Amino acid sequence: MAALAEAVGDVISPGVLERDWALWQKLRNLRQTKRGSATPEGYDALAQAVMEAANALPRHPGPLADARAHLNALVTGAQEVLAAYDEAKRRAGLIDYADMIAEAEALLRARHEILQAVLGEIDCVVIDEFQDTNPVQFALLWRLARGAKRALIVGDTKQSIMGFQGADARLSEALQTTLPEAVTPLAERCRERP
C-alpha cells in the first residue's frame, strides 16, 4: 500500500498530474500481485482503478502543452534569428551561398530576357550528383537544363548523402518518372575498371 499511497500522494498536490509525465506513466503501470511477489489485501483493486483512470486519458495534456510551447518557442526563436541574420547581410551588402542560388533562380524566373541571355551562352548543361540537389537548386538547374540546347544530368538516388542540407533524392526520381524516355540507366560500374 505504501507504493500506491506514495504514487497517489504525489498527485494530491494541485496540477502535478498535468505537469509530470513520469508520474502519469508511473500511475499507468503500478505494480500488481505476481507469483512470488504478493501485495497487501485490497491493493490490486485500488491499483487497477488508478491505472484505469490514468489509461483513460487519450494523451497527457500537460507534456503535450509543454511540447507545443517549447516547439513554438524554438520555431519563433529560429525565425527571429534568421530574420536578424538576413537583415545583417542586407545591411552589410552581403549574400551567402543559399542567397546565390535562390536569387539567381528568382531572377531567371522573373526576367525572361536574362534567362534567354544566359541560355545563349550555354551549349550544354552538365549536372553531376543530381540526387543531392535541394528544391531551390532543382528549380534553378531545371530552368537552365530545360532551356539549354543539350543537357546531361547524372545521379544515383542510392548515393544521396546531402539530406542534412535539404537535398531530396525524390526530385531525381520524379524527373526520371516524368521523362522516362530520356533516362539511360548505366548497366556497369565504370569506376571499377583496371
mmCIF file of N, CA and C in Angstrom, residues 5 7-16:
data_model
loop_
_atom_site.group_PDB
_atom_site.id
_atom_site.type_symbol
_atom_site.label_atom_id
_atom_site.label_comp_id
_atom_site.label_asym_id
_atom_site.label_seq_id
_atom_site.Cartn_x
_atom_site.Cartn_y
_atom_site.Cartn_z
ATOM 1 N N ALA A 5 0.179 4.503 -2.101
ATOM 2 C CA ALA A 5 -0.040 5.746 -1.359
ATOM 3 C C ALA A 5 0.980 6.803 -1.786
ATOM 4 N N ALA A 7 2.569 7.006 -4.747
ATOM 5 C CA ALA A 7 2.254 7.455 -6.105
ATOM 6 C C ALA A 7 1.023 8.347 -6.105
ATOM 7 N N VAL A 8 -0.020 7.917 -5.401
ATOM 8 C CA VAL A 8 -1.250 8.704 -5.353
ATOM 9 C C VAL A 8 -1.020 9.965 -4.535
ATOM 10 N N GLY A 9 -0.187 9.895 -3.514
ATOM 11 C CA GLY A 9 0.103 11.069 -2.691
ATOM 12 C C GLY A 9 0.759 12.166 -3.490
ATOM 13 N N ASP A 10 1.574 11.794 -4.474
ATOM 14 C CA ASP A 10 2.210 12.790 -5.338
ATOM 15 C C ASP A 10 1.173 13.578 -6.143
ATOM 16 N N VAL A 11 0.041 12.935 -6.425
ATOM 17 C CA VAL A 11 -0.997 13.556 -7.246
ATOM 18 C C VAL A 11 -1.839 14.531 -6.438
ATOM 19 N N ILE A 12 -1.809 14.420 -5.136
ATOM 20 C CA ILE A 12 -2.654 15.264 -4.301
ATOM 21 C C ILE A 12 -2.339 16.740 -4.500
ATOM 22 N N SER A 13 -1.092 17.072 -4.741
ATOM 23 C CA SER A 13 -0.737 18.468 -4.990
ATOM 24 C C SER A 13 -1.430 18.929 -6.264
ATOM 25 N N PRO A 14 -2.110 20.088 -6.237
ATOM 26 C CA PRO A 14 -2.848 20.561 -7.420
ATOM 27 C C PRO A 14 -1.935 20.751 -8.630
ATOM 28 N N GLY A 15 -2.387 20.256 -9.782
ATOM 29 C CA GLY A 15 -1.683 20.467 -11.038
ATOM 30 C C GLY A 15 -0.515 19.547 -11.305
ATOM 31 N N VAL A 16 -0.173 18.676 -10.338
ATOM 32 C CA VAL A 16 1.010 17.826 -10.523
ATOM 33 C C VAL A 16 0.823 16.885 -11.705
#
